[in-house]
Coordinates of C-alpha atoms and ligand atoms in Angstrom, one line a residue:
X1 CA 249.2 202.6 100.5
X2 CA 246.2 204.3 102.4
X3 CA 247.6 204.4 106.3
X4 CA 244.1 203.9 107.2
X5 CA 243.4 200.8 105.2
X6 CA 246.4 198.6 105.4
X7 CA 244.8 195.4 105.1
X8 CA 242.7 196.1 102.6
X9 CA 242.8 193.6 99.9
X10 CA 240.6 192.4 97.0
X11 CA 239.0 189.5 96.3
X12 CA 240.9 187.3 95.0
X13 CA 238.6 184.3 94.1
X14 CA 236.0 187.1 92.5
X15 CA 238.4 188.4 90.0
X16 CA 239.2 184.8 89.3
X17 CA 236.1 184.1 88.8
X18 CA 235.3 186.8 86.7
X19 CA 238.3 186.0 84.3
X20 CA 236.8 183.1 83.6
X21 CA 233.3 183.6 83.3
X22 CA 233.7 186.2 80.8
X23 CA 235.9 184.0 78.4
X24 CA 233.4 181.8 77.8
X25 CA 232.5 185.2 75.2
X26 CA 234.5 184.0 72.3
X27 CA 236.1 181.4 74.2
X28 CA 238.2 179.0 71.7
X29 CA 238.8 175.1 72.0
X30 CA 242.5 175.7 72.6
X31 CA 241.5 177.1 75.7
X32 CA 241.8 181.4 74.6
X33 CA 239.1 183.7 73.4
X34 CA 238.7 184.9 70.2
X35 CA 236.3 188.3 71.0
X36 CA 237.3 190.9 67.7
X37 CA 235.8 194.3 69.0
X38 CA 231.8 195.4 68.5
X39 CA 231.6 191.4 67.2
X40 CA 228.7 189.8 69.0
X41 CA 230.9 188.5 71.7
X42 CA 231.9 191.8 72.3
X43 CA 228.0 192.1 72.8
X44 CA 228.0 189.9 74.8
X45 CA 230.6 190.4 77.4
X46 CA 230.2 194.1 77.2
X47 CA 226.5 193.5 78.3
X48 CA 228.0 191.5 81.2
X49 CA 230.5 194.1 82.3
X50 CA 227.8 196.8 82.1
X51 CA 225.4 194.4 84.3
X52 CA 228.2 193.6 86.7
X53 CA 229.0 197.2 87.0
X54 CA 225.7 198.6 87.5
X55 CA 225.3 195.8 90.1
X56 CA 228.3 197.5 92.2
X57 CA 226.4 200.8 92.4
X58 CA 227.8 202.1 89.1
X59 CA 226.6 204.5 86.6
X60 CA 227.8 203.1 83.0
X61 CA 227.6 205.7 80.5
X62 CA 229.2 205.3 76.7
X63 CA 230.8 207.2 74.2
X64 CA 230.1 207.8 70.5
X65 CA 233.0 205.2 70.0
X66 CA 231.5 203.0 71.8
X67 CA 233.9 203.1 75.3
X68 CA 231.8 202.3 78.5
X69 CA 232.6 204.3 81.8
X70 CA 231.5 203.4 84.9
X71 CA 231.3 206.2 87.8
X72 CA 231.4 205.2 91.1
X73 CA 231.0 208.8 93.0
X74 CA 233.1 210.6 95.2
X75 CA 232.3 212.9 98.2
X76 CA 233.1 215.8 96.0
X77 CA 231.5 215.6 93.0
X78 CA 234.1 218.4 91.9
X79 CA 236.8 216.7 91.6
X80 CA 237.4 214.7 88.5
X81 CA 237.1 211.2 88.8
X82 CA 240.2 208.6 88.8
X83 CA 240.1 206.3 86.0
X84 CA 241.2 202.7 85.9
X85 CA 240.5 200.0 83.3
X86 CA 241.7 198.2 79.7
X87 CA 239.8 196.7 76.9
X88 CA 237.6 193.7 76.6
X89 CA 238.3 192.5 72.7
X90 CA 241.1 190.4 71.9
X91 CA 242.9 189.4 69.0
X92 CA 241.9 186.4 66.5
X93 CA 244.2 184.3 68.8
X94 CA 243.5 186.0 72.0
X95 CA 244.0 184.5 75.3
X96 CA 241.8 185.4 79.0
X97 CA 244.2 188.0 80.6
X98 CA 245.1 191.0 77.7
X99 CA 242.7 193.6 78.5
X100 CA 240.6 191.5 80.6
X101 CA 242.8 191.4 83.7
X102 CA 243.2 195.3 83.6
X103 CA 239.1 196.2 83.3
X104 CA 238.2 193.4 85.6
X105 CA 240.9 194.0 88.2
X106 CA 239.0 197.8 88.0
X107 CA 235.4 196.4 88.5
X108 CA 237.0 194.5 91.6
X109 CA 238.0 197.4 93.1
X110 CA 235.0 198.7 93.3
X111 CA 233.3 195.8 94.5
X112 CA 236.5 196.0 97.3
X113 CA 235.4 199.2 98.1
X114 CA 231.6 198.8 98.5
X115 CA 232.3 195.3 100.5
X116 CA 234.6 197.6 102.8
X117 CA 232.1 200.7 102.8
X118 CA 234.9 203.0 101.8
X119 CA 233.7 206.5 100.6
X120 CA 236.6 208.3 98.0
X121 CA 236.9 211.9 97.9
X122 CA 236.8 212.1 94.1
X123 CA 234.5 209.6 92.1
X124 CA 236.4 206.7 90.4
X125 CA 235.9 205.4 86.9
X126 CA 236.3 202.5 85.4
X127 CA 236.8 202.4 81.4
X128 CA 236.9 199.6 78.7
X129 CA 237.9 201.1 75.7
X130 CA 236.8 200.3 72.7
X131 CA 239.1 198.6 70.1
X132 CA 242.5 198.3 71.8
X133 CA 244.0 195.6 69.8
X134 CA 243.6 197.1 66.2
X135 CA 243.1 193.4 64.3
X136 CA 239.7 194.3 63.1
X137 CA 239.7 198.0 62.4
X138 CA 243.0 199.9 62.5
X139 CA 244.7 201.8 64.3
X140 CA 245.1 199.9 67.6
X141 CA 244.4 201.8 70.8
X142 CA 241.7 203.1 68.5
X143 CA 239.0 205.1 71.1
X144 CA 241.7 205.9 73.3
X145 CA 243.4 207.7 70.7
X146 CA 240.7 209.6 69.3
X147 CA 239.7 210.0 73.7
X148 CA 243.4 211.8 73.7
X149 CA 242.3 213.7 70.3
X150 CA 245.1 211.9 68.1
X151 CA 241.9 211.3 65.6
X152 CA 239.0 212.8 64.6
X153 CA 235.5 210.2 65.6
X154 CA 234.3 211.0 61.8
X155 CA 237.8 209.4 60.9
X156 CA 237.1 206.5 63.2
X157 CA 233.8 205.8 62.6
X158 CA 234.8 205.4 59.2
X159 CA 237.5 202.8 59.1
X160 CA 236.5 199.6 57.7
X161 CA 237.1 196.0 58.4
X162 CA 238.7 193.6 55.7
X163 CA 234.7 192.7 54.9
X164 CA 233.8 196.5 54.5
X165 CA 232.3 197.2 57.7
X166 CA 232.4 200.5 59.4
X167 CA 233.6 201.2 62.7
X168 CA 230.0 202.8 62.9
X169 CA 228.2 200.1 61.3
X170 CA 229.6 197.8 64.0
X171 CA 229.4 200.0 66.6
X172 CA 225.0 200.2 65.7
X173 CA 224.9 196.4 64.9
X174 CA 225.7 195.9 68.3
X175 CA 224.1 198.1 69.7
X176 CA 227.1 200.8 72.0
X177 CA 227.3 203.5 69.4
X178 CA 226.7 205.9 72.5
X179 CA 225.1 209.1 73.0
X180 CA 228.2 210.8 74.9
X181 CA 231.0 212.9 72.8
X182 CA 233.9 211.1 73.0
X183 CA 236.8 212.8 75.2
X184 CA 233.9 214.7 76.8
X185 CA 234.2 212.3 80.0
X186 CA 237.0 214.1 81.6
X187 CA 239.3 212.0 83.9
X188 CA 242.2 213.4 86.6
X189 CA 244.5 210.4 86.1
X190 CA 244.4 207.1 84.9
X191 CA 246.0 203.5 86.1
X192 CA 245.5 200.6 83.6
X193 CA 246.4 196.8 85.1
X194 CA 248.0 194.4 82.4
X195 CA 249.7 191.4 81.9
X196 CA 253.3 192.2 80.7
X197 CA 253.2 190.5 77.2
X198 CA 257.0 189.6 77.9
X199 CA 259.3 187.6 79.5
X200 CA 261.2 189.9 82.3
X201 CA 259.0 189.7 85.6
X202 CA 258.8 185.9 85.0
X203 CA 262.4 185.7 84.1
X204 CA 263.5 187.5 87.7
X205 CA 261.3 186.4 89.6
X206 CA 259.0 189.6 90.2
X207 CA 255.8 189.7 91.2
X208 CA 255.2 193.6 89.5
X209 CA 256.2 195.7 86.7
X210 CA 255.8 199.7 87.5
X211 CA 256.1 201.0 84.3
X212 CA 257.3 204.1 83.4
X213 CA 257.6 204.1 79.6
X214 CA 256.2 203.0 76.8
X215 CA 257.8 201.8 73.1
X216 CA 256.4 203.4 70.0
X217 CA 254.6 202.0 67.0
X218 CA 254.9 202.4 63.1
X219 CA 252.3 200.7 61.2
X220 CA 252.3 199.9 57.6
X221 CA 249.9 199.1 54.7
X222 CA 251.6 197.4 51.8
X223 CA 250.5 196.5 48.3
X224 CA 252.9 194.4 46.0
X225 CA 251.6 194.4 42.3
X226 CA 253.7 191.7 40.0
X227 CA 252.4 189.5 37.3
X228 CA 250.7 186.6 37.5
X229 CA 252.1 183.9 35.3
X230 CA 252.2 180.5 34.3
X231 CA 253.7 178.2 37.2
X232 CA 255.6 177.0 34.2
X233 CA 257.5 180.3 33.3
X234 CA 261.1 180.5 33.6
X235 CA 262.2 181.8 37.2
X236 CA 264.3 184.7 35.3
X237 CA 261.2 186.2 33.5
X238 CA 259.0 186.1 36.9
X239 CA 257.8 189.0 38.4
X240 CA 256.9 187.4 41.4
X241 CA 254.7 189.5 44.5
X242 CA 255.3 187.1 46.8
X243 CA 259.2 186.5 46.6
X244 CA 259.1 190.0 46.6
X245 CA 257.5 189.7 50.0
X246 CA 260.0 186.9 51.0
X247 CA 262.8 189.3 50.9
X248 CA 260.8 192.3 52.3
X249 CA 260.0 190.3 55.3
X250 CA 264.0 189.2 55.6
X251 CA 264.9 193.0 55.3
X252 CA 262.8 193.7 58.0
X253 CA 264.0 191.0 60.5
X254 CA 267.8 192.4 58.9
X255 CA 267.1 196.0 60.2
X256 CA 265.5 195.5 63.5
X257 CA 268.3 193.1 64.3
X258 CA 270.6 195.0 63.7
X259 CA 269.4 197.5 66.3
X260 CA 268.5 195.4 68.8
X261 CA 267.2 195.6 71.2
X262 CA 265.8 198.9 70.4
X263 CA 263.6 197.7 67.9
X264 CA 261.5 194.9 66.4
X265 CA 259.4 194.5 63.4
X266 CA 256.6 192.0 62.3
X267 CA 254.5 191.5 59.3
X268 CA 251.6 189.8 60.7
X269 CA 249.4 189.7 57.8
X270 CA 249.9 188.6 53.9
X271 CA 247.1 188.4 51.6
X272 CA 247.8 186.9 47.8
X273 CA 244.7 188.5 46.1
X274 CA 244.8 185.5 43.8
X275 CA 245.9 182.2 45.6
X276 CA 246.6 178.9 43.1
X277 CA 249.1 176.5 43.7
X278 CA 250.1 176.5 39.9
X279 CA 250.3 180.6 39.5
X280 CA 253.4 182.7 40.5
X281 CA 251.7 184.9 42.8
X282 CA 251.1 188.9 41.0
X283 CA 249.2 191.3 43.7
X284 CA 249.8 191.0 47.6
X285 CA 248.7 193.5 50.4
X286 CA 250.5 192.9 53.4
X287 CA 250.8 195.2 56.5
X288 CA 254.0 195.6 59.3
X289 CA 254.2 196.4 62.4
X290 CA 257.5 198.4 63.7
X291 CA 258.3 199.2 67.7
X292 CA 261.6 201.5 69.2
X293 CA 261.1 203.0 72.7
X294 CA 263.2 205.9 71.3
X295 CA 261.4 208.0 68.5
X296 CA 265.2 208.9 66.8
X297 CA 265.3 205.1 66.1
X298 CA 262.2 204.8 64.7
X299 CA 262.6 207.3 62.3
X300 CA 265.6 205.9 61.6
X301 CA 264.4 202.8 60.8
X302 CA 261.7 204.1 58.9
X303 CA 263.7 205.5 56.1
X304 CA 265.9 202.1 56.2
X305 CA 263.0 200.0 55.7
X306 CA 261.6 201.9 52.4
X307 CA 264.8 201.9 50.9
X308 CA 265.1 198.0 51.4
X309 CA 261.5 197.9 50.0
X310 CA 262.3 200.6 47.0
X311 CA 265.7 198.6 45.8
X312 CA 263.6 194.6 46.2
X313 CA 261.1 196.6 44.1
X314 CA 263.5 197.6 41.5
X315 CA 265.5 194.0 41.0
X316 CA 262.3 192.1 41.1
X317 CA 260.5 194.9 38.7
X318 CA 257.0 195.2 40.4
X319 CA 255.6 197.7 42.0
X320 CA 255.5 198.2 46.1
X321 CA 253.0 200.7 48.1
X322 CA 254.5 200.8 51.3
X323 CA 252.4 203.5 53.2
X324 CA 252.7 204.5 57.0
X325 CA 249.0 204.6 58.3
X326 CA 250.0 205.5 62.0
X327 CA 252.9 206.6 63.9
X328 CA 252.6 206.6 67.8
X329 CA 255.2 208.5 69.5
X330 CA 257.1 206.1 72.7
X331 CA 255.0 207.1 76.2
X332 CA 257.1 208.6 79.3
X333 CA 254.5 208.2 82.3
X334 CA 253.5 210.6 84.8
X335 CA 256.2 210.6 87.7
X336 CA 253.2 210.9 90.3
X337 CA 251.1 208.4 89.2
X338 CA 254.4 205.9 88.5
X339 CA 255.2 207.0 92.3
X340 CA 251.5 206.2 93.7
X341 CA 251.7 202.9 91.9
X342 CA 255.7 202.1 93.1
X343 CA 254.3 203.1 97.1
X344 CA 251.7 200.9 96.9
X345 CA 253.8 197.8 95.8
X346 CA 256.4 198.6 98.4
X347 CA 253.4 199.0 100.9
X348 CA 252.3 195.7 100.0
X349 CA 255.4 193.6 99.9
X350 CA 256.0 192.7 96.5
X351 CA 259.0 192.6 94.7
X352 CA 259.0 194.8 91.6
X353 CA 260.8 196.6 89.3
X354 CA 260.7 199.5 87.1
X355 CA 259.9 198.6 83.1
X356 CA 259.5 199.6 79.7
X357 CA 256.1 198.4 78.0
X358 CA 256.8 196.7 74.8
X359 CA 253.5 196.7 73.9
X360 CA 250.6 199.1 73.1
X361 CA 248.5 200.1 75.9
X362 CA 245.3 202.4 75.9
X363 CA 247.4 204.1 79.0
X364 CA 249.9 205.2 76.6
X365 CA 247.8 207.5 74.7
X366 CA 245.8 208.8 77.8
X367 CA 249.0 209.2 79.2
X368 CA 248.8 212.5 76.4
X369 CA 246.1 214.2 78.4
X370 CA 246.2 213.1 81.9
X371 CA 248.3 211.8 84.5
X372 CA 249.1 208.3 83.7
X373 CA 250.3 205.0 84.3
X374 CA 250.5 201.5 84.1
X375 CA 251.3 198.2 86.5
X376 CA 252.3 194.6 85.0
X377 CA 252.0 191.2 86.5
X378 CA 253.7 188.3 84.8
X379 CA 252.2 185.9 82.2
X380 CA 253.6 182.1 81.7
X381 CA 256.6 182.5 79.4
X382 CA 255.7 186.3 78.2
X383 CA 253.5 184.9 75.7
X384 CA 250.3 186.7 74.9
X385 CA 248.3 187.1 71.5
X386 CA 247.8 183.4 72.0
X387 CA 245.4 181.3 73.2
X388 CA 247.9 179.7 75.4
X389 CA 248.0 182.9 77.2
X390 CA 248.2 182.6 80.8
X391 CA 248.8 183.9 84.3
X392 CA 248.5 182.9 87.6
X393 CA 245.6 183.8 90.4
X394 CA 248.0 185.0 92.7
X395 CA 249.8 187.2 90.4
X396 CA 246.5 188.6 89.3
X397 CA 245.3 189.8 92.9
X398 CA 248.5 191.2 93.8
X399 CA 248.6 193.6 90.6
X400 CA 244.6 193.6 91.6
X401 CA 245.9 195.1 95.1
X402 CA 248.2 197.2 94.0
X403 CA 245.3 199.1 91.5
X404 CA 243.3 199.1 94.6
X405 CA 245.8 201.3 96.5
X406 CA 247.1 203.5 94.0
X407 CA 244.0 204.5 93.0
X408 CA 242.9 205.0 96.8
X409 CA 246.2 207.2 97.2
X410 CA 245.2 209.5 94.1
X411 CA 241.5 209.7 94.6
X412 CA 241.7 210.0 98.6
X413 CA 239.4 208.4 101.0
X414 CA 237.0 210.4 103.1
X415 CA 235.5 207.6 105.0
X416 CA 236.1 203.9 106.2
X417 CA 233.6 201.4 107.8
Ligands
HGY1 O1 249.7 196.1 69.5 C1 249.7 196.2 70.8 O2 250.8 196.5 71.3 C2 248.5 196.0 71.6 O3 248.5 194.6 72.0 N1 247.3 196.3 70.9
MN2 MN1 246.1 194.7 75.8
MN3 MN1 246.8 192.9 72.9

C-alpha cells in the first residue's frame, strides 16, 4: 500500500450502488442480467459507463472494436498509463458481478482518487472490453485478444452471430464502432478485479484471491450429419445425430475425469437443425468448451477427444466435423504486478491466497503484452453464468481497495490533499 495513504479506502456504498443501477440494463426476472455484447443493453449501460466516467474527469475514447478507455491523467504525461477494468456484457444467463465488479470497482477508483485529491505520476486507465464472454460472437476475450494481436480486427469484425450479424454490423447498430486502431492505446500494466467463478475463497474462508495463473481454453465447433428417419424405423438401421451427440458428450465428461483436476470440458450448446418429436434427429451443430492450466494436457486431451469423436462416428456411420476454432495458451502473470497486488492485501488486512483462474479473463491475454494481473473476491457458492450470481458488499470493497492500492503502487502518487 501507498505509505502516504494508508487509510485510503473506497466507497463502498457507491460501488454498490453502481452494481445495481447498471443491472437494471438487461436485468432478468430471476434477479441476473441478461446484456449479450453491442445488444442495445449494451447501449445502454455502455452510455452510462461513458457518462459516469466523463463525470469523474475522464477522457473516454474507443477502439475500432468497440473497447472504451477512460484516461484519467498523470503528472507525467510520459509515462504510460496503468490500466484497470473488465467487461460490461454478460452471458444469456448472466448474473450483476462478472465483468461488472471488475470495470466498476475501476471507475470507483477514480472517483476515490478525485474525492481524495490524489494526483498519480502516470495517467490511469480504465478499460471495458468489448465482448469478453464469447456467447454471441466467438472467440471469448474477443477485443482483448485482437488488443494483444492474437487476431486480426478484419477477422473480428467479421465474425457473425447465430442470426448472421457482424461483429461490425453490431458494433455500428449501436453506435461504438470507434475511430481509434485497436492496440494503438498503449498501457504499462494492467489489474482487472473479478469475482472468482469458483468455490475456493468461499470454501476457506478468504476474503482475496491473488492470482497468478491462468487455465487455457480449447474451443470447438461441431457438426454431426446422420439421417433423418421415420420415428418408426428400427433402432439398428438408425443413423441417429443426436445419440451420436449422447455419447460425444459422455466421452468428454470420460476424458476430463479422468484427468482431473487438470481439466474439464463442457458442451454448452446443441442445435438439431430439424427438431420433431416423431424424427430420429439427422444434422446437429454443437460446440465444446475444453480448460487444462497446463498446455501438455491440453494437447493431450485434444488428440483423445477426436479419436473418441472419430471411432462414435464410425459405429454410429454419420459423419462428425469436430473443428478447433481457438486455442488459448494457460496465463502465468507478471511477478511485479502479482507482488503490488499481494502488498496491498497484506497492507490492508485481508486474508488471501495465491490462485489459479479457472476461467477466462480479458487479463489473461493482456497479460501477453504488458505486465499483468488479476485479484478475486468470492461469489455465493462459486456460481457465476447464472442469474443467481452473487456476492457480498463487503467482499466487493475489499477487492475494490485492494485495485485502489495496487494500482497507486504501480502508477505512483505525486501528490495528496
Ligand atoms: O469463458 C470464460 O472463461 C469467460 O467467462 N468468458
Ligand atoms: Mn468475466
Ligand atoms: Mn463470464
Amino acid at each position: 500500500m501507498t505509505e502516504r495513504l494508508p487509510n485510503l479506502h473506497i466507497n463502498s456504498d457507491r460501488l454498490w450502488g453502481d452494481i445495481h443501477a447498471t443491472a437494471k440494463f438487461g436485468g432478468t426476472p430471476k434477479g441476473g442480467v441478461r446484456r449479450l455484447t453491442l445488444s442495445d443493453e449494451d447501449q445502454k449501460v455502455r452510455d452510462w459507463f461513458r457518462t459516469a466516467c466523463e463525470a469523474a474527469g475522464c477522457e473516454v475514447h474507443v477502439d475500432a472494436l468497440g473497447s472504451m478507455f477512460a484516461i484519467r491523467p498523470g503528472r507525467d504525461k510520459t509515462k504510460l498509463p496503468v490500466g484497470m477494468g473488465s467487461h460490461l456484457d454478460t452471458q444469456p444467463t448472466g448474473g450483476k458481478f462478472d465483468g461488472v465488479l471488475g470495470t466498476l470497482a475501476a471507475l470507483e477508483v477514480i472517483r476515490t482518487l478525485n474525492d481524495a485529491g490524489i494526483e498519480t505520476d502516470a495517467p490511469i486507465c480504465v478499460v471495458n472490453w468489448t465482448n469478453e464472454e464469447g456467447s454471441r460472437f466467438a472467440p471469448a476475450m474477443m477485443a482483448s485478444g485482437a488488443y494483444a494481436g492474437d487476431f486480426t480486427v478484419d477477422d473480428i469484425l467479421s465474425r457473425k452471430d447465430a442470426d448472421g450479424v457482424t461483429v461490425a454490423a453490431a458494433l455500428e447498430n449501436i453506435g461504438y464502432r470507434g475511430g481509434e486502431p485497436v492496440g494503438a492505446r498503449r498501457l504499462g500494466a494492467f489489474v482487472e478485479l473479478h469475482i472468482e467463478q469458483g468455490p475456493i475463497l468461499e470454501r476457506e474462508s478468504k476474503t482475496i484471491g491473488v492470482v497468478e495463473r491462468g487455465q487455457g481454453i480449447l474451443w470447438y465447433d461441431g457438426r454431426i450429419s446422420g439421417v433423418e428417419r421415420h420415428a418408426s424405423t428400427p433402432m439398428q438401421y438408425r443413423q441417429d445425430a443426436l445419440a451420436a451427440l449422447a455419447e460425444i458428450v459422455l466421452a468428454a465428461e470420460r476424458i476430463a475425469n479422468s484427468r482431473a483436476p487438470n481439466a474439464v470440458a463442457t458442451v454448452g450448446e446443441a442445435v438439431i437443425a430439424a427438431p420433431s418429436r416423431n424424427v430420429v434427429p439427422g444434422e446437429i451443430a454443437f460446440t465444446m468448451d475444453v480448460r487444462s492450466p497446463d498446455g501438455a494436457i491440453m494437447t493431450a486431451l485434444d488428440a483423445e477427444l477426436r479419436a473418441a469423436v472419430a471411432d462414435i462416428g464410425s459405429k454410429r456411420r454419420v459423419d462428425i466435423a469436430f473443428d478447433s476454432v481457438w486455442r488459448k495458451e494457460p496465463t502465468i502473470f507478471d511477478t511485479k504486478v502479482v507482488s503490488a497486488v499481494e502488498q496491498a492485501t497484506t497492507a490492508l488486512g485481508y486474508s488471501h491466497r495465491r490462485i489459479t483462474s479457472g476461467a477466462g479473463h480479458d487479463a489473461c491475454n493482456l497479460n501477453a503484452v504488458m505486465p499483468t494481473a488479476m485479484i478475486f473476491v468470492p461469489c455465493k457458492d462459486g456460481l457465476s453464468h447464472n442469474e443467481l450470481e452473487d456476492a457480498t458488499q463487503d467482499h466487493c470493497a475489499a477487492g475494490a481497495n485492494v485495485l485502489l492500492h495496487a494500482t497507486l503502487a504501480l502508477a505512483g502518487v505525486t501528490s495528496a490533499r
